[in-house]
């Protein structure tokens, strides 16, 4: 049975959780699809356009959704426990992916270091920083936090360091979306999409078609968000202007995607509770497939559609409860008791105490 869409104080949290779980699963499908399409963007126009479309919204929205769910466990013991678990996941999977890449995958231009997150693992490193930054800005109003985050996002490209180190570039570029997600009013956004869903979806699709039709000479690195202005080949003023334009493009594309997401309970709602498993495990499958070279045989529109269907199947299968049962000790490892005792003082640190 679908959750009723009439919003009241008793159903608001349930409706919000349902809607954002739906968003989260559809986004993880896009993540899987994007990683499968990436090797083809130089040889297939269809793959390139789909890849750019996905990258115009999937990371901003994923960060926004992460910010939304962070409101429930940002402060206090729950907040410090979450930070420990994210850090442990990062260390564990950074080790796994690095060893496999060094021995099997051999992805070009990869730096093997705990200070250079392996591909998609930048999100875990970023998640830690977003939480710490938001806690440090807790005395500021939402508008002040947003202004600070935008200044950081616009200016990070000026730093004279490679953007991949500590995932600093992506982390600061996407920080504004984390802020927005944390403060988002669920009732307002759901009411907004209930009234204007169709017109927003049509308008966003038309905008993206126009964007692709203009064939702007935009370097794909702007969508990755992991490069400095120097690496992107622009000066400081042009770089900040381009980044501001990217923010506007991402907002339009994100709103258009949100208009397509079902608000009420759906089959995908429960799958949305286990997207962490899809996120951390699908990369192993994608890299294994890529080493066979089979992905480069996909060129025609029909073959691209087949690849998208495969991405959906991968996301659905990895989000099954059986996968969680088999891999929970790997994906959600418990912290060893000696280590837990050593860092238990963090729970009492004022940084994690919610201000009254």
Short mmCIF file of C-alpha atoms in Angstrom, two decimals:
data_model
loop_
_atom_site.label_atom_id
_atom_site.label_comp_id
_atom_site.label_asym_id
_atom_site.label_seq_id
_atom_site.Cartn_x
_atom_site.Cartn_y
_atom_site.Cartn_z
CA UNK A 1 0.00 0.00 0.00
CA UNK A 2 1.31 3.45 -0.86
CA UNK A 3 1.95 5.94 1.89
CA UNK A 4 -0.72 8.66 1.74
CA UNK A 5 0.57 11.87 0.23
CA UNK A 6 -1.41 14.14 2.54
CA UNK A 7 1.24 15.58 4.81
CA UNK A 8 0.75 16.05 8.54
CA UNK A 9 3.07 16.15 11.52
CA UNK A 10 2.65 12.42 12.14
CA UNK A 11 3.41 11.24 8.62
CA UNK A 12 6.01 13.82 7.56
CA UNK A 13 9.08 11.88 8.72
CA UNK A 14 7.76 8.67 7.16
CA UNK A 15 6.97 10.34 3.84
CA UNK A 16 10.33 12.10 3.81
CA UNK A 17 12.22 8.89 4.53
CA UNK A 18 10.27 7.03 1.85
CA UNK A 19 10.85 9.71 -0.77
CA UNK A 20 14.56 9.96 -0.04
CA UNK A 21 14.97 6.18 -0.02
CA UNK A 22 13.38 6.14 -3.47
CA UNK A 23 15.77 8.85 -4.60
CA UNK A 24 18.74 7.01 -3.14
CA UNK A 25 18.05 3.77 -4.97
CA UNK A 26 17.45 5.45 -8.33
CA UNK A 27 20.68 7.38 -7.83
CA UNK A 28 22.70 4.24 -7.11
CA UNK A 29 21.35 2.81 -10.36
CA UNK A 30 22.73 5.92 -12.05
CA UNK A 31 26.08 5.43 -10.30
CA UNK A 32 26.35 1.86 -11.60
CA UNK A 33 25.24 2.94 -15.08
CA UNK A 34 27.71 5.82 -15.11
CA UNK A 35 30.62 3.57 -14.19
CA UNK A 36 29.66 1.09 -16.91
CA UNK A 37 29.26 3.85 -19.50
CA UNK A 38 32.48 5.69 -18.67
CA UNK A 39 34.80 3.48 -20.78
CA UNK A 40 32.57 4.13 -23.82
CA UNK A 41 32.24 7.91 -23.80
CA UNK A 42 35.06 8.38 -26.32
CA UNK A 43 33.59 5.95 -28.85
CA UNK A 44 29.81 6.34 -28.54
CA UNK A 45 27.86 9.61 -28.75
CA UNK A 46 24.87 7.98 -27.04
CA UNK A 47 27.06 6.78 -24.17
CA UNK A 48 28.69 10.21 -23.89
CA UNK A 49 25.37 12.07 -23.69
CA UNK A 50 23.95 9.61 -21.16
CA UNK A 51 27.11 9.82 -19.08
CA UNK A 52 27.06 13.64 -19.03
CA UNK A 53 23.34 13.66 -18.19
CA UNK A 54 23.89 11.27 -15.27
CA UNK A 55 26.89 13.22 -13.99
CA UNK A 56 24.93 16.47 -14.14
CA UNK A 57 22.81 15.39 -11.17
CA UNK A 58 23.74 12.05 -9.61
CA UNK A 59 26.60 13.19 -7.38
CA UNK A 60 24.98 16.48 -6.28
CA UNK A 61 21.80 14.62 -5.38
CA UNK A 62 23.62 11.77 -3.68
CA UNK A 63 25.37 14.31 -1.47
CA UNK A 64 22.06 16.08 -0.84
CA UNK A 65 20.38 12.82 0.21
CA UNK A 66 23.37 12.01 2.43
CA UNK A 67 22.97 15.40 4.06
CA UNK A 68 19.27 14.74 4.62
CA UNK A 69 19.90 11.46 6.45
CA UNK A 70 22.79 13.03 8.41
CA UNK A 71 20.27 15.17 10.32
CA UNK A 72 19.33 12.06 12.30
CA UNK A 73 22.84 11.19 13.52
CA UNK A 74 25.16 14.17 13.14
CA UNK A 75 25.67 15.01 16.82
CA UNK A 76 26.33 13.15 20.05
CA UNK A 77 27.35 9.49 20.42
CA UNK A 78 25.47 8.54 17.24
CA UNK A 79 27.44 11.11 15.28
CA UNK A 80 30.84 10.01 16.54
CA UNK A 81 29.92 6.36 16.01
CA UNK A 82 28.92 7.12 12.42
CA UNK A 83 32.25 8.85 11.80
CA UNK A 84 34.14 5.83 13.12
CA UNK A 85 32.20 3.45 10.90
CA UNK A 86 32.73 5.57 7.79
CA UNK A 87 36.44 5.82 8.54
CA UNK A 88 36.69 2.06 9.03
CA UNK A 89 34.83 1.41 5.78
CA UNK A 90 37.18 3.77 3.98
CA UNK A 91 40.34 2.12 5.31
CA UNK A 92 39.01 -1.36 4.58
CA UNK A 93 37.76 -0.75 1.05
CA UNK A 94 40.65 1.53 0.13
CA UNK A 95 42.89 -1.42 0.99
CA UNK A 96 40.78 -3.93 -0.93
CA UNK A 97 40.44 -1.83 -4.07
CA UNK A 98 44.10 -0.78 -4.03
CA UNK A 99 45.37 -4.36 -3.73
CA UNK A 100 43.03 -5.57 -6.48
CA UNK A 101 43.93 -2.65 -8.70
CA UNK A 102 47.65 -3.18 -8.19
CA UNK A 103 47.37 -6.91 -8.95
CA UNK A 104 44.42 -7.27 -11.34
CA UNK A 105 42.49 -4.16 -12.43
CA UNK A 106 45.47 -1.89 -13.17
CA UNK A 107 43.36 1.20 -13.87
CA UNK A 108 45.63 3.84 -15.48
CA UNK A 109 46.64 7.04 -13.67
CA UNK A 110 45.68 5.74 -10.23
CA UNK A 111 47.68 6.81 -7.18
CA UNK A 112 47.75 4.13 -4.49
CA UNK A 113 47.65 5.99 -1.21
CA UNK A 114 45.29 6.36 1.73
CA UNK A 115 45.47 10.08 1.01
CA UNK A 116 44.19 9.59 -2.55
CA UNK A 117 40.80 7.83 -2.37
CA UNK A 118 40.39 5.10 -4.98
CA UNK A 119 37.81 6.24 -7.55
CA UNK A 120 34.33 6.06 -5.96
CA UNK A 121 35.74 5.85 -2.43
CA UNK A 122 36.22 9.62 -2.47
CA UNK A 123 32.60 9.76 -1.31
CA UNK A 124 33.46 8.10 2.01
CA UNK A 125 36.32 10.50 2.62
CA UNK A 126 34.08 13.39 1.62
CA UNK A 127 31.29 12.22 3.91
CA UNK A 128 33.61 12.44 6.91
CA UNK A 129 34.71 15.96 5.99
CA UNK A 130 31.14 17.15 5.30
CA UNK A 131 30.04 16.03 8.74
CA UNK A 132 33.00 17.64 10.47
CA UNK A 133 32.58 20.87 8.52
CA UNK A 134 28.87 21.08 9.26
CA UNK A 135 29.51 20.45 12.95
CA UNK A 136 32.11 23.22 12.97
CA UNK A 137 29.56 25.57 11.35
CA UNK A 138 26.75 24.68 13.74
CA UNK A 139 26.61 28.20 15.20
CA UNK A 140 25.92 29.69 11.77
CA UNK A 141 22.49 30.04 10.19
CA UNK A 142 21.57 27.99 7.12
CA UNK A 143 22.18 30.93 4.79
CA UNK A 144 25.56 31.62 6.36
CA UNK A 145 26.52 27.94 6.10
CA UNK A 146 25.47 27.89 2.45
CA UNK A 147 27.48 31.02 1.65
CA UNK A 148 30.58 29.57 3.31
CA UNK A 149 30.15 26.27 1.44
CA UNK A 150 29.72 28.05 -1.90
CA UNK A 151 32.84 30.14 -1.30
CA UNK A 152 34.76 26.95 -0.54
CA UNK A 153 33.33 25.19 -3.59
CA UNK A 154 34.12 28.06 -5.95
CA UNK A 155 37.61 28.69 -4.62
CA UNK A 156 38.92 25.14 -4.14
CA UNK A 157 39.99 25.09 -7.78
CA UNK A 158 42.53 27.79 -6.96
CA UNK A 159 44.57 25.55 -4.67
CA UNK A 160 47.97 24.54 -6.08
CA UNK A 161 47.48 20.84 -5.30
CA UNK A 162 46.15 17.92 -7.30
CA UNK A 163 42.39 17.75 -6.75
CA UNK A 164 42.43 14.00 -6.03
CA UNK A 165 44.46 14.32 -2.81
CA UNK A 166 42.15 13.72 0.16
CA UNK A 167 39.32 14.14 -2.38
CA UNK A 168 39.56 17.79 -1.40
CA UNK A 169 38.26 19.20 -4.68
CA UNK A 170 35.12 17.07 -4.90
CA UNK A 171 34.48 17.30 -1.19
CA UNK A 172 34.37 21.09 -1.14
CA UNK A 173 32.62 21.43 -4.52
CA UNK A 174 29.72 19.25 -3.35
CA UNK A 175 29.59 20.56 0.22
CA UNK A 176 26.76 23.05 -0.59
CA UNK A 177 24.50 20.14 -1.55
CA UNK A 178 25.18 18.46 1.80
CA UNK A 179 24.19 21.69 3.57
CA UNK A 180 20.98 21.96 1.54
CA UNK A 181 20.08 18.32 2.18
CA UNK A 182 20.62 18.66 5.91
CA UNK A 183 18.29 21.67 6.18
CA UNK A 184 15.77 20.65 3.51
CA UNK A 185 12.09 21.06 4.41
CA UNK A 186 10.52 17.79 3.32
CA UNK A 187 6.95 19.08 3.34
CA UNK A 188 7.79 21.96 1.03
CA UNK A 189 9.71 19.91 -1.52
CA UNK A 190 7.07 17.18 -1.67
CA UNK A 191 4.26 19.73 -2.00
CA UNK A 192 6.25 21.49 -4.72
CA UNK A 193 6.69 18.35 -6.80
CA UNK A 194 3.09 17.26 -6.27
CA UNK A 195 1.91 20.47 -7.93
CA UNK A 196 4.54 20.97 -10.63
CA UNK A 197 5.97 17.50 -11.29
CA UNK A 198 4.98 17.24 -14.96
CA UNK A 199 5.94 20.76 -16.00
CA UNK A 200 9.27 20.52 -14.15
CA UNK A 201 10.13 17.20 -15.78
CA UNK A 202 9.27 18.47 -19.26
CA UNK A 203 11.13 21.74 -18.72
CA UNK A 204 14.23 19.99 -17.40
CA UNK A 205 14.29 17.51 -20.29
CA UNK A 206 13.91 20.36 -22.77
CA UNK A 207 16.76 22.23 -21.07
CA UNK A 208 19.08 19.22 -21.23
CA UNK A 209 18.22 18.60 -24.90
CA UNK A 210 19.08 22.23 -25.62
CA UNK A 211 22.30 21.87 -23.63
CA UNK A 212 23.41 18.88 -25.69
CA UNK A 213 22.25 20.51 -28.93
CA UNK A 214 24.47 23.53 -28.26
CA UNK A 215 27.44 21.15 -28.16
CA UNK A 216 29.38 23.42 -25.82
CA UNK A 217 33.14 22.77 -25.62
CA UNK A 218 32.93 21.77 -21.96
CA UNK A 219 35.71 19.53 -20.67
CA UNK A 220 34.34 16.39 -19.00
CA UNK A 221 36.53 17.16 -16.00
CA UNK A 222 34.06 19.85 -14.94
CA UNK A 223 31.54 17.08 -14.26
CA UNK A 224 34.02 14.97 -12.29
CA UNK A 225 34.88 17.86 -9.99
CA UNK A 226 38.29 16.42 -9.10
CA UNK A 227 40.57 18.85 -10.92
CA UNK A 228 41.96 22.30 -10.22
CA UNK A 229 41.45 25.23 -12.57
CA UNK A 230 45.02 24.82 -13.82
CA UNK A 231 44.35 21.16 -14.63
CA UNK A 232 41.17 22.21 -16.45
CA UNK A 233 43.13 24.75 -18.49
CA UNK A 234 41.43 27.95 -17.34
CA UNK A 235 42.45 30.97 -15.29
CA UNK A 236 41.03 31.78 -11.87
CA UNK A 237 38.24 34.13 -12.99
CA UNK A 238 37.06 31.86 -15.81
CA UNK A 239 37.29 28.83 -13.54
CA UNK A 240 35.06 30.30 -10.85
CA UNK A 241 32.56 31.46 -13.48
CA UNK A 242 32.48 27.99 -15.05
CA UNK A 243 32.04 26.39 -11.64
CA UNK A 244 29.15 28.73 -10.87
CA UNK A 245 27.55 27.78 -14.19
CA UNK A 246 28.08 24.11 -13.32
CA UNK A 247 26.25 24.66 -10.04
CA UNK A 248 23.29 26.12 -11.95
CA UNK A 249 23.31 23.27 -14.47
CA UNK A 250 23.44 20.70 -11.67
CA UNK A 251 20.54 22.36 -9.85
CA UNK A 252 18.35 22.35 -12.96
CA UNK A 253 19.22 18.74 -13.80
CA UNK A 254 18.70 17.66 -10.19
CA UNK A 255 15.27 19.28 -9.93
CA UNK A 256 14.27 17.60 -13.18
CA UNK A 257 15.37 14.20 -11.89
CA UNK A 258 13.59 14.67 -8.55
CA UNK A 259 10.37 15.33 -10.43
CA UNK A 260 10.58 11.79 -11.83
CA UNK A 261 11.00 10.07 -8.46
CA UNK A 262 7.89 8.45 -6.91
CA UNK A 263 6.95 10.03 -3.59
CA UNK A 264 5.01 7.17 -2.00
CA UNK A 265 6.11 3.69 -0.96
CA UNK A 266 7.33 1.58 -3.85
CA UNK A 267 9.27 -1.61 -4.53
CA UNK A 268 12.44 0.45 -4.73
CA UNK A 269 11.87 1.98 -1.28
CA UNK A 270 13.14 -1.05 0.61
CA UNK A 271 16.03 -1.42 -1.84
CA UNK A 272 16.99 2.15 -0.98
CA UNK A 273 17.85 1.03 2.55
CA UNK A 274 20.72 -1.10 1.23
CA UNK A 275 22.36 1.20 -1.32
CA UNK A 276 25.60 1.16 0.70
CA UNK A 277 26.10 -2.44 -0.40
CA UNK A 278 25.55 -1.54 -4.04
CA UNK A 279 27.89 1.42 -3.75
CA UNK A 280 30.82 -0.42 -2.19
CA UNK A 281 30.47 -3.74 -4.02
CA UNK A 282 29.51 -2.83 -7.58
CA UNK A 283 32.91 -1.30 -8.26
CA UNK A 284 34.50 -4.73 -7.87
CA UNK A 285 32.16 -6.13 -10.51
CA UNK A 286 32.56 -3.18 -12.88
CA UNK A 287 36.37 -3.27 -12.67
CA UNK A 288 36.38 -7.04 -13.21
CA UNK A 289 34.20 -6.63 -16.32
CA UNK A 290 36.34 -3.79 -17.60
CA UNK A 291 39.51 -5.87 -17.42
CA UNK A 292 37.97 -8.32 -19.92
CA UNK A 293 37.63 -5.55 -22.53
CA UNK A 294 34.04 -6.54 -23.29
CA UNK A 295 32.64 -3.09 -22.50
CA UNK A 296 34.37 -1.56 -25.52
CA UNK A 297 32.28 -3.77 -27.80
CA UNK A 298 29.15 -1.82 -26.85
CA UNK A 299 28.62 0.89 -29.46
CA UNK A 300 25.11 0.89 -30.92
CA UNK A 301 22.12 2.49 -29.15
CA UNK A 302 20.62 -0.97 -28.61
CA UNK A 303 23.81 -2.19 -26.96
CA UNK A 304 23.84 0.88 -24.73
CA UNK A 305 20.25 0.10 -23.68
CA UNK A 306 21.32 -3.46 -22.85
CA UNK A 307 24.11 -2.03 -20.71
CA UNK A 308 21.63 0.19 -18.85
CA UNK A 309 19.36 -2.79 -18.19
CA UNK A 310 22.38 -4.66 -16.85
CA UNK A 311 23.14 -1.71 -14.54
CA UNK A 312 19.59 -1.87 -13.16
CA UNK A 313 19.91 -5.62 -12.56
CA UNK A 314 23.25 -5.18 -10.78
CA UNK A 315 21.78 -2.52 -8.49
CA UNK A 316 18.69 -4.59 -7.71
CA UNK A 317 20.68 -7.77 -7.03
CA UNK A 318 23.27 -6.10 -4.79
CA UNK A 319 20.48 -4.41 -2.81
CA UNK A 320 18.86 -7.73 -1.92
CA UNK A 321 18.74 -8.71 1.78
CA UNK A 322 20.67 -11.91 1.02
CA UNK A 323 23.65 -9.85 -0.15
CA UNK A 324 23.52 -7.84 3.07
CA UNK A 325 23.41 -11.08 5.07
CA UNK A 326 26.45 -12.49 3.25
CA UNK A 327 28.59 -9.35 3.22
CA UNK A 328 27.51 -7.27 6.22
CA UNK A 329 30.72 -8.02 8.15
CA UNK A 330 32.70 -6.62 5.24
CA UNK A 331 30.51 -3.65 4.31
CA UNK A 332 29.46 -2.68 7.84
CA UNK A 333 32.32 -3.99 9.99
CA UNK A 334 32.18 -3.70 13.75
CA UNK A 335 34.92 -1.74 15.45
CA UNK A 336 37.33 -3.92 17.48
CA UNK A 337 36.77 -3.42 21.19
CA UNK A 338 40.34 -2.23 21.99
CA UNK A 339 40.14 0.39 19.26
CA UNK A 340 36.63 1.33 20.35
CA UNK A 341 37.87 1.91 23.89
CA UNK A 342 40.77 4.05 22.71
CA UNK A 343 38.53 6.46 20.82
CA UNK A 344 35.54 6.37 23.14
CA UNK A 345 36.46 9.82 24.45
CA UNK A 346 35.35 11.29 21.11
CA UNK A 347 31.75 10.71 22.17
CA UNK A 348 32.29 13.11 25.05
CA UNK A 349 34.08 15.73 22.99
CA UNK A 350 32.20 18.99 22.71
CA UNK A 351 32.53 18.89 18.92
CA UNK A 352 29.87 16.20 18.81
CA UNK A 353 27.53 17.56 21.41
CA UNK A 354 24.45 19.17 19.92
CA UNK A 355 24.06 22.71 21.11
CA UNK A 356 20.93 23.50 23.07
#
